mmCIF file of N, CA and C in Angstrom:
data_model
loop_
_atom_site.group_PDB
_atom_site.id
_atom_site.type_symbol
_atom_site.label_atom_id
_atom_site.label_comp_id
_atom_site.label_asym_id
_atom_site.label_seq_id
_atom_site.Cartn_x
_atom_site.Cartn_y
_atom_site.Cartn_z
ATOM 1 N N MET A 1 0.857 -1.170 0.000
ATOM 2 C CA MET A 1 0.000 0.000 0.000
ATOM 3 C C MET A 1 0.898 1.226 0.000
ATOM 4 N N GLU A 2 0.723 2.094 -0.949
ATOM 5 C CA GLU A 2 1.579 3.265 -1.044
ATOM 6 C C GLU A 2 0.811 4.477 -0.569
ATOM 7 N N SER A 3 1.154 4.999 0.601
ATOM 8 C CA SER A 3 0.539 6.208 1.108
ATOM 9 C C SER A 3 1.446 6.829 2.139
ATOM 10 N N LYS A 4 1.926 7.991 1.809
ATOM 11 C CA LYS A 4 2.836 8.687 2.708
ATOM 12 C C LYS A 4 2.125 9.170 3.958
ATOM 13 N N GLN A 5 0.843 9.458 3.857
ATOM 14 C CA GLN A 5 0.120 10.081 4.953
ATOM 15 C C GLN A 5 -0.437 9.096 5.976
ATOM 16 N N ASN A 6 -0.461 7.838 5.699
ATOM 17 C CA ASN A 6 -1.033 6.885 6.631
ATOM 18 C C ASN A 6 -0.051 6.495 7.716
ATOM 19 N N THR A 7 -0.550 6.427 8.948
ATOM 20 C CA THR A 7 0.262 5.907 10.033
ATOM 21 C C THR A 7 0.239 4.381 9.937
ATOM 22 N N LEU A 8 1.133 3.727 10.642
ATOM 23 C CA LEU A 8 1.135 2.267 10.628
ATOM 24 C C LEU A 8 -0.201 1.722 11.130
ATOM 25 N N GLY A 9 -0.743 2.353 12.162
ATOM 26 C CA GLY A 9 -2.030 1.906 12.695
ATOM 27 C C GLY A 9 -3.160 2.044 11.697
ATOM 28 N N THR A 10 -3.166 3.149 10.960
ATOM 29 C CA THR A 10 -4.194 3.367 9.948
ATOM 30 C C THR A 10 -4.079 2.327 8.842
ATOM 31 N N ILE A 11 -2.864 2.026 8.446
ATOM 32 C CA ILE A 11 -2.646 1.008 7.410
ATOM 33 C C ILE A 11 -3.159 -0.344 7.896
ATOM 34 N N ILE A 12 -2.860 -0.678 9.145
ATOM 35 C CA ILE A 12 -3.334 -1.945 9.711
ATOM 36 C C ILE A 12 -4.858 -1.980 9.718
ATOM 37 N N ARG A 13 -5.502 -0.887 10.137
ATOM 38 C CA ARG A 13 -6.965 -0.832 10.161
ATOM 39 C C ARG A 13 -7.540 -1.047 8.760
ATOM 40 N N LEU A 14 -6.990 -0.348 7.764
ATOM 41 C CA LEU A 14 -7.490 -0.480 6.393
ATOM 42 C C LEU A 14 -7.334 -1.905 5.882
ATOM 43 N N GLU A 15 -6.184 -2.497 6.130
ATOM 44 C CA GLU A 15 -5.935 -3.859 5.664
ATOM 45 C C GLU A 15 -6.799 -4.873 6.415
ATOM 46 N N ARG A 16 -7.015 -4.649 7.713
ATOM 47 C CA ARG A 16 -7.889 -5.539 8.496
ATOM 48 C C ARG A 16 -9.301 -5.517 7.931
ATOM 49 N N LYS A 17 -9.786 -4.309 7.638
ATOM 50 C CA LYS A 17 -11.145 -4.192 7.100
ATOM 51 C C LYS A 17 -11.246 -4.818 5.712
ATOM 52 N N LYS A 18 -10.212 -4.630 4.889
ATOM 53 C CA LYS A 18 -10.210 -5.257 3.560
ATOM 54 C C LYS A 18 -10.288 -6.775 3.678
ATOM 55 N N ALA A 19 -9.648 -7.309 4.719
ATOM 56 C CA ALA A 19 -9.644 -8.760 4.935
ATOM 57 C C ALA A 19 -10.942 -9.240 5.590
ATOM 58 N N GLY A 20 -11.814 -8.299 5.962
ATOM 59 C CA GLY A 20 -13.088 -8.668 6.570
ATOM 60 C C GLY A 20 -12.976 -9.144 8.003
ATOM 61 N N LEU A 21 -11.950 -8.664 8.702
ATOM 62 C CA LEU A 21 -11.729 -9.083 10.092
ATOM 63 C C LEU A 21 -12.178 -8.009 11.067
ATOM 64 N N THR A 22 -12.641 -8.438 12.224
ATOM 65 C CA THR A 22 -12.894 -7.503 13.319
ATOM 66 C C THR A 22 -11.592 -7.323 14.102
ATOM 67 N N GLN A 23 -11.575 -6.329 14.973
ATOM 68 C CA GLN A 23 -10.395 -6.148 15.822
ATOM 69 C C GLN A 23 -10.188 -7.366 16.711
ATOM 70 N N ALA A 24 -11.261 -7.950 17.179
ATOM 71 C CA ALA A 24 -11.150 -9.141 18.034
ATOM 72 C C ALA A 24 -10.544 -10.310 17.257
ATOM 73 N N GLN A 25 -10.978 -10.500 16.010
ATOM 74 C CA GLN A 25 -10.444 -11.592 15.191
ATOM 75 C C GLN A 25 -8.961 -11.376 14.891
ATOM 76 N N LEU A 26 -8.580 -10.135 14.592
ATOM 77 C CA LEU A 26 -7.164 -9.858 14.362
ATOM 78 C C LEU A 26 -6.382 -10.096 15.647
ATOM 79 N N GLY A 27 -6.927 -9.652 16.767
ATOM 80 C CA GLY A 27 -6.273 -9.861 18.046
ATOM 81 C C GLY A 27 -5.990 -11.334 18.312
ATOM 82 N N GLU A 28 -6.951 -12.194 17.976
ATOM 83 C CA GLU A 28 -6.752 -13.634 18.156
ATOM 84 C C GLU A 28 -5.601 -14.143 17.291
ATOM 85 N N ARG A 29 -5.505 -13.638 16.075
ATOM 86 C CA ARG A 29 -4.451 -14.086 15.154
ATOM 87 C C ARG A 29 -3.053 -13.687 15.620
ATOM 88 N N ILE A 30 -2.970 -12.523 16.295
ATOM 89 C CA ILE A 30 -1.644 -12.022 16.678
ATOM 90 C C ILE A 30 -1.370 -12.124 18.169
ATOM 91 N N GLY A 31 -2.333 -12.656 18.916
ATOM 92 C CA GLY A 31 -2.115 -12.873 20.342
ATOM 93 C C GLY A 31 -2.263 -11.626 21.200
ATOM 94 N N LEU A 32 -3.111 -10.692 20.772
ATOM 95 C CA LEU A 32 -3.366 -9.479 21.552
ATOM 96 C C LEU A 32 -4.855 -9.333 21.811
ATOM 97 N N LYS A 33 -5.184 -8.569 22.843
ATOM 98 C CA LYS A 33 -6.582 -8.282 23.132
ATOM 99 C C LYS A 33 -7.119 -7.288 22.116
ATOM 100 N N GLU A 34 -8.440 -7.313 21.933
ATOM 101 C CA GLU A 34 -9.101 -6.391 21.012
ATOM 102 C C GLU A 34 -8.779 -4.938 21.367
ATOM 103 N N SER A 35 -8.710 -4.626 22.665
ATOM 104 C CA SER A 35 -8.429 -3.249 23.094
ATOM 105 C C SER A 35 -7.037 -2.803 22.652
ATOM 106 N N ARG A 36 -6.083 -3.725 22.638
ATOM 107 C CA ARG A 36 -4.725 -3.382 22.196
ATOM 108 C C ARG A 36 -4.689 -3.159 20.682
ATOM 109 N N VAL A 37 -5.435 -3.961 19.939
ATOM 110 C CA VAL A 37 -5.531 -3.766 18.492
ATOM 111 C C VAL A 37 -6.125 -2.388 18.216
ATOM 112 N N SER A 38 -7.155 -2.017 18.958
ATOM 113 C CA SER A 38 -7.773 -0.703 18.801
ATOM 114 C C SER A 38 -6.770 0.414 19.059
ATOM 115 N N LYS A 39 -5.976 0.277 20.108
ATOM 116 C CA LYS A 39 -4.974 1.293 20.421
ATOM 117 C C LYS A 39 -3.943 1.413 19.296
ATOM 118 N N ILE A 40 -3.514 0.289 18.763
ATOM 119 C CA ILE A 40 -2.554 0.310 17.657
ATOM 120 C C ILE A 40 -3.159 1.029 16.459
ATOM 121 N N GLU A 41 -4.386 0.683 16.122
ATOM 122 C CA GLU A 41 -5.045 1.286 14.965
ATOM 123 C C GLU A 41 -5.283 2.787 15.161
ATOM 124 N N ASN A 42 -5.343 3.219 16.398
ATOM 125 C CA ASN A 42 -5.600 4.625 16.689
ATOM 126 C C ASN A 42 -4.341 5.407 17.044
ATOM 127 N N GLY A 43 -3.184 4.849 16.716
ATOM 128 C CA GLY A 43 -1.963 5.631 16.819
ATOM 129 C C GLY A 43 -0.975 5.252 17.900
ATOM 130 N N ALA A 44 -1.229 4.201 18.670
ATOM 131 C CA ALA A 44 -0.226 3.773 19.646
ATOM 132 C C ALA A 44 1.053 3.430 18.884
ATOM 133 N N PRO A 45 2.200 3.864 19.385
ATOM 134 C CA PRO A 45 3.435 3.634 18.633
ATOM 135 C C PRO A 45 3.791 2.145 18.525
ATOM 136 N N ILE A 46 4.145 1.754 17.314
ATOM 137 C CA ILE A 46 4.653 0.405 17.063
ATOM 138 C C ILE A 46 5.802 0.523 16.069
ATOM 139 N N THR A 47 6.654 -0.459 16.069
ATOM 140 C CA THR A 47 7.779 -0.464 15.139
ATOM 141 C C THR A 47 7.318 -0.996 13.783
ATOM 142 N N PRO A 48 8.065 -0.687 12.742
ATOM 143 C CA PRO A 48 7.735 -1.274 11.439
ATOM 144 C C PRO A 48 7.772 -2.805 11.471
ATOM 145 N N GLU A 49 8.636 -3.376 12.290
ATOM 146 C CA GLU A 49 8.715 -4.835 12.390
ATOM 147 C C GLU A 49 7.420 -5.426 12.949
ATOM 148 N N VAL A 50 6.865 -4.767 13.979
ATOM 149 C CA VAL A 50 5.600 -5.232 14.559
ATOM 150 C C VAL A 50 4.472 -5.061 13.545
ATOM 151 N N ALA A 51 4.454 -3.914 12.871
ATOM 152 C CA ALA A 51 3.427 -3.679 11.851
ATOM 153 C C ALA A 51 3.526 -4.730 10.747
ATOM 154 N N SER A 52 4.739 -5.063 10.342
ATOM 155 C CA SER A 52 4.945 -6.059 9.301
ATOM 156 C C SER A 52 4.415 -7.426 9.751
ATOM 157 N N TYR A 53 4.666 -7.786 11.005
ATOM 158 C CA TYR A 53 4.173 -9.046 11.552
ATOM 159 C C TYR A 53 2.646 -9.084 11.526
ATOM 160 N N ILE A 54 2.021 -7.987 12.015
ATOM 161 C CA ILE A 54 0.554 -7.922 12.064
ATOM 162 C C ILE A 54 -0.018 -8.009 10.652
ATOM 163 N N LEU A 55 0.541 -7.239 9.732
ATOM 164 C CA LEU A 55 0.044 -7.249 8.357
ATOM 165 C C LEU A 55 0.219 -8.619 7.712
ATOM 166 N N GLY A 56 1.308 -9.291 8.044
ATOM 167 C CA GLY A 56 1.521 -10.642 7.535
ATOM 168 C C GLY A 56 0.430 -11.597 7.977
ATOM 169 N N LYS A 57 -0.050 -11.430 9.198
ATOM 170 C CA LYS A 57 -1.124 -12.289 9.721
ATOM 171 C C LYS A 57 -2.457 -11.981 9.041
ATOM 172 N N ILE A 58 -2.556 -10.807 8.409
ATOM 173 C CA ILE A 58 -3.767 -10.440 7.669
ATOM 174 C C ILE A 58 -3.664 -10.904 6.214
ATOM 175 N N GLY A 59 -2.432 -11.170 5.777
ATOM 176 C CA GLY A 59 -2.215 -11.537 4.385
ATOM 177 C C GLY A 59 -1.715 -10.381 3.550
ATOM 178 N N SER A 60 -1.198 -9.351 4.218
ATOM 179 C CA SER A 60 -0.663 -8.182 3.530
ATOM 180 C C SER A 60 0.823 -8.057 3.833
ATOM 181 N N GLU A 61 1.461 -7.123 3.156
ATOM 182 C CA GLU A 61 2.895 -6.916 3.325
ATOM 183 C C GLU A 61 3.164 -5.425 3.507
ATOM 184 N N LEU A 62 4.046 -5.096 4.429
ATOM 185 C CA LEU A 62 4.450 -3.709 4.648
ATOM 186 C C LEU A 62 5.627 -3.387 3.740
ATOM 187 N N GLN A 63 5.507 -2.287 3.004
ATOM 188 C CA GLN A 63 6.608 -1.812 2.181
ATOM 189 C C GLN A 63 6.907 -0.375 2.590
ATOM 190 N N ILE A 64 8.175 -0.075 2.798
ATOM 191 C CA ILE A 64 8.593 1.263 3.213
ATOM 192 C C ILE A 64 9.370 1.899 2.072
ATOM 193 N N LYS A 65 9.063 3.153 1.805
ATOM 194 C CA LYS A 65 9.677 3.848 0.680
ATOM 195 C C LYS A 65 10.167 5.218 1.147
ATOM 196 N N ALA A 66 11.403 5.552 0.852
ATOM 197 C CA ALA A 66 11.951 6.874 1.167
ATOM 198 C C ALA A 66 11.604 7.826 0.031
ATOM 199 N N ILE A 67 11.202 9.035 0.397
ATOM 200 C CA ILE A 67 10.808 10.033 -0.592
ATOM 201 C C ILE A 67 11.620 11.299 -0.359
ATOM 202 N N VAL A 68 12.200 11.825 -1.416
ATOM 203 C CA VAL A 68 12.938 13.081 -1.328
ATOM 204 C C VAL A 68 11.921 14.214 -1.261
ATOM 205 N N LYS A 69 12.050 15.073 -0.243
ATOM 206 C CA LYS A 69 11.116 16.184 -0.081
ATOM 207 C C LYS A 69 11.409 17.288 -1.081
ATOM 208 N N LYS A 70 10.333 17.898 -1.564
ATOM 209 C CA LYS A 70 10.456 19.000 -2.510
ATOM 210 C C LYS A 70 10.793 20.284 -1.750
ATOM 211 N N PRO A 71 11.640 21.136 -2.327
ATOM 212 C CA PRO A 71 11.894 22.431 -1.690
ATOM 213 C C PRO A 71 10.635 23.301 -1.772
ATOM 214 N N ILE A 72 10.491 24.206 -0.822
ATOM 215 C CA ILE A 72 9.324 25.086 -0.791
ATOM 216 C C ILE A 72 9.645 26.374 -1.549
ATOM 217 N N ASP A 73 8.784 26.729 -2.513
ATOM 218 C CA ASP A 73 8.959 27.984 -3.241
ATOM 219 C C ASP A 73 7.980 29.035 -2.689
ATOM 220 N N ARG A 74 8.088 30.244 -3.170
ATOM 221 C CA ARG A 74 7.271 31.363 -2.663
ATOM 222 C C ARG A 74 5.778 31.107 -2.866
ATOM 223 N N ASN A 75 5.384 30.539 -4.012
ATOM 224 C CA ASN A 75 3.969 30.256 -4.255
ATOM 225 C C ASN A 75 3.432 29.239 -3.253
ATOM 226 N N SER A 76 4.242 28.246 -2.926
ATOM 227 C CA SER A 76 3.828 27.239 -1.943
ATOM 228 C C SER A 76 3.651 27.861 -0.569
ATOM 229 N N ILE A 77 4.560 28.737 -0.198
ATOM 230 C CA ILE A 77 4.465 29.412 1.098
ATOM 231 C C ILE A 77 3.197 30.251 1.160
ATOM 232 N N ASP A 78 2.936 31.014 0.105
ATOM 233 C CA ASP A 78 1.722 31.840 0.070
ATOM 234 C C ASP A 78 0.466 30.981 0.171
ATOM 235 N N PHE A 79 0.459 29.859 -0.537
ATOM 236 C CA PHE A 79 -0.691 28.950 -0.479
ATOM 237 C C PHE A 79 -0.875 28.401 0.932
ATOM 238 N N LEU A 80 0.213 27.925 1.546
ATOM 239 C CA LEU A 80 0.133 27.373 2.900
ATOM 240 C C LEU A 80 -0.363 28.408 3.897
ATOM 241 N N ILE A 81 0.131 29.620 3.799
ATOM 242 C CA ILE A 81 -0.299 30.689 4.708
ATOM 243 C C ILE A 81 -1.789 30.964 4.526
ATOM 244 N N GLY A 82 -2.229 31.046 3.272
ATOM 245 C CA GLY A 82 -3.649 31.292 2.999
ATOM 246 C C GLY A 82 -4.532 30.188 3.541
ATOM 247 N N VAL A 83 -4.100 28.951 3.370
ATOM 248 C CA VAL A 83 -4.891 27.820 3.854
ATOM 249 C C VAL A 83 -4.968 27.829 5.379
ATOM 250 N N VAL A 84 -3.847 28.041 6.048
ATOM 251 C CA VAL A 84 -3.849 28.064 7.519
ATOM 252 C C VAL A 84 -4.746 29.190 8.025
ATOM 253 N N HIS A 85 -4.649 30.344 7.391
ATOM 254 C CA HIS A 85 -5.487 31.487 7.787
ATOM 255 C C HIS A 85 -6.974 31.138 7.639
ATOM 256 N N ASN A 86 -7.348 30.608 6.494
ATOM 257 C CA ASN A 86 -8.752 30.256 6.275
ATOM 258 C C ASN A 86 -9.195 29.089 7.137
ATOM 259 N N PHE A 87 -8.315 28.140 7.394
ATOM 260 C CA PHE A 87 -8.629 27.023 8.287
ATOM 261 C C PHE A 87 -8.981 27.567 9.674
ATOM 262 N N SER A 88 -8.184 28.520 10.151
ATOM 263 C CA SER A 88 -8.440 29.090 11.478
ATOM 264 C C SER A 88 -9.781 29.822 11.504
ATOM 265 N N LYS A 89 -10.111 30.533 10.426
ATOM 266 C CA LYS A 89 -11.399 31.248 10.361
ATOM 267 C C LYS A 89 -12.568 30.272 10.313
ATOM 268 N N ILE A 90 -12.473 29.266 9.443
ATOM 269 C CA ILE A 90 -13.564 28.304 9.280
ATOM 270 C C ILE A 90 -13.800 27.517 10.570
ATOM 271 N N LYS A 91 -12.718 27.130 11.260
ATOM 272 C CA LYS A 91 -12.843 26.336 12.489
ATOM 273 C C LYS A 91 -13.007 27.196 13.739
ATOM 274 N N GLY A 92 -12.884 28.521 13.591
ATOM 275 C CA GLY A 92 -13.069 29.416 14.736
ATOM 276 C C GLY A 92 -11.985 29.274 15.791
ATOM 277 N N ILE A 93 -10.751 29.065 15.353
ATOM 278 C CA ILE A 93 -9.631 28.946 16.292
ATOM 279 C C ILE A 93 -8.562 29.971 15.909
ATOM 280 N N SER A 94 -7.646 30.209 16.828
ATOM 281 C CA SER A 94 -6.586 31.185 16.555
ATOM 282 C C SER A 94 -5.672 30.683 15.445
ATOM 283 N N LEU A 95 -5.003 31.615 14.807
ATOM 284 C CA LEU A 95 -4.065 31.275 13.747
ATOM 285 C C LEU A 95 -2.943 30.378 14.281
ATOM 286 N N GLY A 96 -2.440 30.702 15.472
ATOM 287 C CA GLY A 96 -1.385 29.889 16.085
ATOM 288 C C GLY A 96 -1.835 28.465 16.361
ATOM 289 N N ARG A 97 -3.061 28.330 16.867
ATOM 290 C CA ARG A 97 -3.580 26.992 17.167
ATOM 291 C C ARG A 97 -3.799 26.210 15.870
ATOM 292 N N ALA A 98 -4.287 26.881 14.832
ATOM 293 C CA ALA A 98 -4.508 26.227 13.543
ATOM 294 C C ALA A 98 -3.178 25.713 12.982
ATOM 295 N N PHE A 99 -2.153 26.566 13.022
ATOM 296 C CA PHE A 99 -0.842 26.153 12.507
ATOM 297 C C PHE A 99 -0.295 24.969 13.291
ATOM 298 N N LYS A 100 -0.353 25.046 14.610
ATOM 299 C CA LYS A 100 0.180 23.966 15.452
ATOM 300 C C LYS A 100 -0.570 22.656 15.191
ATOM 301 N N TYR A 101 -1.891 22.733 15.077
ATOM 302 C CA TYR A 101 -2.703 21.541 14.808
ATOM 303 C C TYR A 101 -2.318 20.917 13.469
ATOM 304 N N LEU A 102 -2.256 21.747 12.428
ATOM 305 C CA LEU A 102 -1.942 21.240 11.089
ATOM 306 C C LEU A 102 -0.523 20.693 11.002
ATOM 307 N N LYS A 103 0.403 21.300 11.714
ATOM 308 C CA LYS A 103 1.784 20.815 11.709
ATOM 309 C C LYS A 103 1.893 19.504 12.488
ATOM 310 N N THR A 104 1.299 19.474 13.671
ATOM 311 C CA THR A 104 1.399 18.302 14.540
ATOM 312 C C THR A 104 0.773 17.059 13.916
ATOM 313 N N PHE A 105 -0.380 17.238 13.268
ATOM 314 C CA PHE A 105 -1.120 16.078 12.764
ATOM 315 C C PHE A 105 -1.021 15.908 11.247
ATOM 316 N N LYS A 106 0.089 16.404 10.677
ATOM 317 C CA LYS A 106 0.498 16.126 9.306
ATOM 318 C C LYS A 106 -0.338 16.805 8.218
ATOM 319 N N GLY A 107 -1.144 17.800 8.580
ATOM 320 C CA GLY A 107 -1.918 18.527 7.582
ATOM 321 C C GLY A 107 -1.039 19.333 6.643
ATOM 322 N N LEU A 108 0.006 19.961 7.187
ATOM 323 C CA LEU A 108 0.897 20.750 6.341
ATOM 324 C C LEU A 108 1.688 19.853 5.396
ATOM 325 N N GLU A 109 2.104 18.691 5.873
ATOM 326 C CA GLU A 109 2.787 17.725 4.994
ATOM 327 C C GLU A 109 1.884 17.324 3.834
ATOM 328 N N TYR A 110 0.623 17.052 4.178
ATOM 329 C CA TYR A 110 -0.359 16.676 3.161
ATOM 330 C C TYR A 110 -0.503 17.794 2.125
ATOM 331 N N LEU A 111 -0.608 19.036 2.593
ATOM 332 C CA LEU A 111 -0.751 20.161 1.666
ATOM 333 C C LEU A 111 0.442 20.272 0.733
ATOM 334 N N ARG A 112 1.633 20.094 1.266
ATOM 335 C CA ARG A 112 2.825 20.162 0.420
ATOM 336 C C ARG A 112 2.813 19.071 -0.637
ATOM 337 N N GLU A 113 2.402 17.883 -0.239
ATOM 338 C CA GLU A 113 2.402 16.750 -1.166
ATOM 339 C C GLU A 113 1.333 16.899 -2.256
ATOM 340 N N TYR A 114 0.171 17.410 -1.872
ATOM 341 C CA TYR A 114 -0.964 17.461 -2.795
ATOM 342 C C TYR A 114 -1.389 18.892 -3.134
ATOM 343 N N GLN A 115 -0.457 19.815 -3.087
ATOM 344 C CA GLN A 115 -0.751 21.226 -3.317
ATOM 345 C C GLN A 115 -1.420 21.472 -4.671
ATOM 346 N N GLU A 116 -0.908 20.853 -5.713
ATOM 347 C CA GLU A 116 -1.466 21.090 -7.050
ATOM 348 C C GLU A 116 -2.949 20.740 -7.110
ATOM 349 N N ILE A 117 -3.334 19.671 -6.460
ATOM 350 C CA ILE A 117 -4.742 19.269 -6.449
ATOM 351 C C ILE A 117 -5.543 20.171 -5.517
ATOM 352 N N GLU A 118 -5.040 20.377 -4.309
ATOM 353 C CA GLU A 118 -5.770 21.156 -3.315
ATOM 354 C C GLU A 118 -6.005 22.600 -3.768
ATOM 355 N N GLN A 119 -5.091 23.154 -4.551
ATOM 356 C CA GLN A 119 -5.250 24.531 -5.020
ATOM 357 C C GLN A 119 -6.466 24.693 -5.930
ATOM 358 N N THR A 120 -6.969 23.599 -6.458
ATOM 359 C CA THR A 120 -8.135 23.682 -7.341
ATOM 360 C C THR A 120 -9.445 23.647 -6.560
ATOM 361 N N LEU A 121 -9.367 23.450 -5.244
ATOM 362 C CA LEU A 121 -10.568 23.294 -4.413
ATOM 363 C C LEU A 121 -10.896 24.567 -3.644
ATOM 364 N N SER A 122 -12.107 24.618 -3.124
ATOM 365 C CA SER A 122 -12.511 25.734 -2.249
ATOM 366 C C SER A 122 -11.842 25.565 -0.887
ATOM 367 N N TYR A 123 -11.778 26.655 -0.124
ATOM 368 C CA TYR A 123 -11.200 26.566 1.216
ATOM 369 C C TYR A 123 -12.003 25.623 2.106
ATOM 370 N N GLU A 124 -13.314 25.550 1.898
ATOM 371 C CA GLU A 124 -14.140 24.620 2.680
ATOM 372 C C GLU A 124 -13.736 23.176 2.387
ATOM 373 N N ASP A 125 -13.515 22.867 1.095
ATOM 374 C CA ASP A 125 -13.101 21.512 0.730
ATOM 375 C C ASP A 125 -11.685 21.204 1.223
ATOM 376 N N ILE A 126 -10.806 22.189 1.137
ATOM 377 C CA ILE A 126 -9.445 22.000 1.645
ATOM 378 C C ILE A 126 -9.497 21.734 3.149
ATOM 379 N N THR A 127 -10.308 22.518 3.867
ATOM 380 C CA THR A 127 -10.453 22.335 5.312
ATOM 381 C C THR A 127 -10.975 20.942 5.627
ATOM 382 N N SER A 128 -11.933 20.464 4.861
ATOM 383 C CA SER A 128 -12.482 19.120 5.056
ATOM 384 C C SER A 128 -11.397 18.059 4.847
ATOM 385 N N ASP A 129 -10.605 18.218 3.787
ATOM 386 C CA ASP A 129 -9.511 17.279 3.533
ATOM 387 C C ASP A 129 -8.496 17.296 4.673
ATOM 388 N N LEU A 130 -8.158 18.500 5.132
ATOM 389 C CA LEU A 130 -7.169 18.619 6.210
ATOM 390 C C LEU A 130 -7.673 17.998 7.501
ATOM 391 N N LEU A 131 -8.937 18.204 7.816
ATOM 392 C CA LEU A 131 -9.493 17.598 9.028
ATOM 393 C C LEU A 131 -9.426 16.080 8.954
ATOM 394 N N ARG A 132 -9.740 15.515 7.786
ATOM 395 C CA ARG A 132 -9.690 14.065 7.623
ATOM 396 C C ARG A 132 -8.273 13.551 7.825
ATOM 397 N N VAL A 133 -7.300 14.217 7.197
ATOM 398 C CA VAL A 133 -5.900 13.806 7.328
ATOM 399 C C VAL A 133 -5.454 13.902 8.791
ATOM 400 N N CYS A 134 -5.743 15.039 9.412
ATOM 401 C CA CYS A 134 -5.313 15.246 10.801
ATOM 402 C C CYS A 134 -5.979 14.262 11.749
ATOM 403 N N MET A 135 -7.261 13.991 11.540
ATOM 404 C CA MET A 135 -7.951 13.031 12.408
ATOM 405 C C MET A 135 -7.375 11.620 12.223
ATOM 406 N N ASN A 136 -6.986 11.285 10.999
ATOM 407 C CA ASN A 136 -6.347 9.985 10.749
ATOM 408 C C ASN A 136 -4.995 9.880 11.432
ATOM 409 N N ASN A 137 -4.419 11.025 11.765
ATOM 410 C CA ASN A 137 -3.127 11.047 12.451
ATOM 411 C C ASN A 137 -3.278 11.394 13.924
ATOM 412 N N GLY A 138 -4.486 11.223 14.469
ATOM 413 C CA GLY A 138 -4.700 11.386 15.898
ATOM 414 C C GLY A 138 -5.166 12.747 16.347
ATOM 415 N N GLY A 139 -5.454 13.655 15.429
ATOM 416 C CA GLY A 139 -5.868 15.006 15.817
ATOM 417 C C GLY A 139 -7.363 15.164 15.864
ATOM 418 N N ALA A 140 -7.868 15.604 16.988
ATOM 419 C CA ALA A 140 -9.304 15.894 17.130
ATOM 420 C C ALA A 140 -9.452 17.344 17.570
ATOM 421 N N LEU A 141 -10.317 18.072 16.878
ATOM 422 C CA LEU A 141 -10.567 19.471 17.270
ATOM 423 C C LEU A 141 -11.790 19.549 18.133
#
C-alpha cells in the first residue's frame, strides 16, 4: 500500500477491514486483546517490524519507501499561509492553534504533497480534507 500520509495503525486498520476481520479476530491471530488492536489502529506507537508481523497475519505486506522532499517555493508558502489562515477562520480557532494543529497532525505535509490538487478546491473543501488527514493522524478538534 503506497501512502505517505497513513500511520502504521491506519494502514493496519485499512488492511484488516479489507480482509473482513474484526479487531477481536485480528487480536486472536496475533495474540493481543481487542483493546490493544484498537490502540494500535488509533496511533499507539509500534515499530515497522511489529506492523509487518501484524500485516503478515492479515495476508498483507508492509513496504517502506523513502521520498525526497520538494523544496518550498514562494507560491507554496503563500498557499500554505492562505490555507492556515482560512482554516483558522472556518474552524473558529486562533491562527497559532490552527498552525500547530496542522503541523502536529500532518496537515501541512499533506498540503505540500498534494498542493497542485488542493489549489483547485474551495477553502471549505481543503479544510475538510485537512481535518480528515489530521484526524487519521490522531488530531481531534
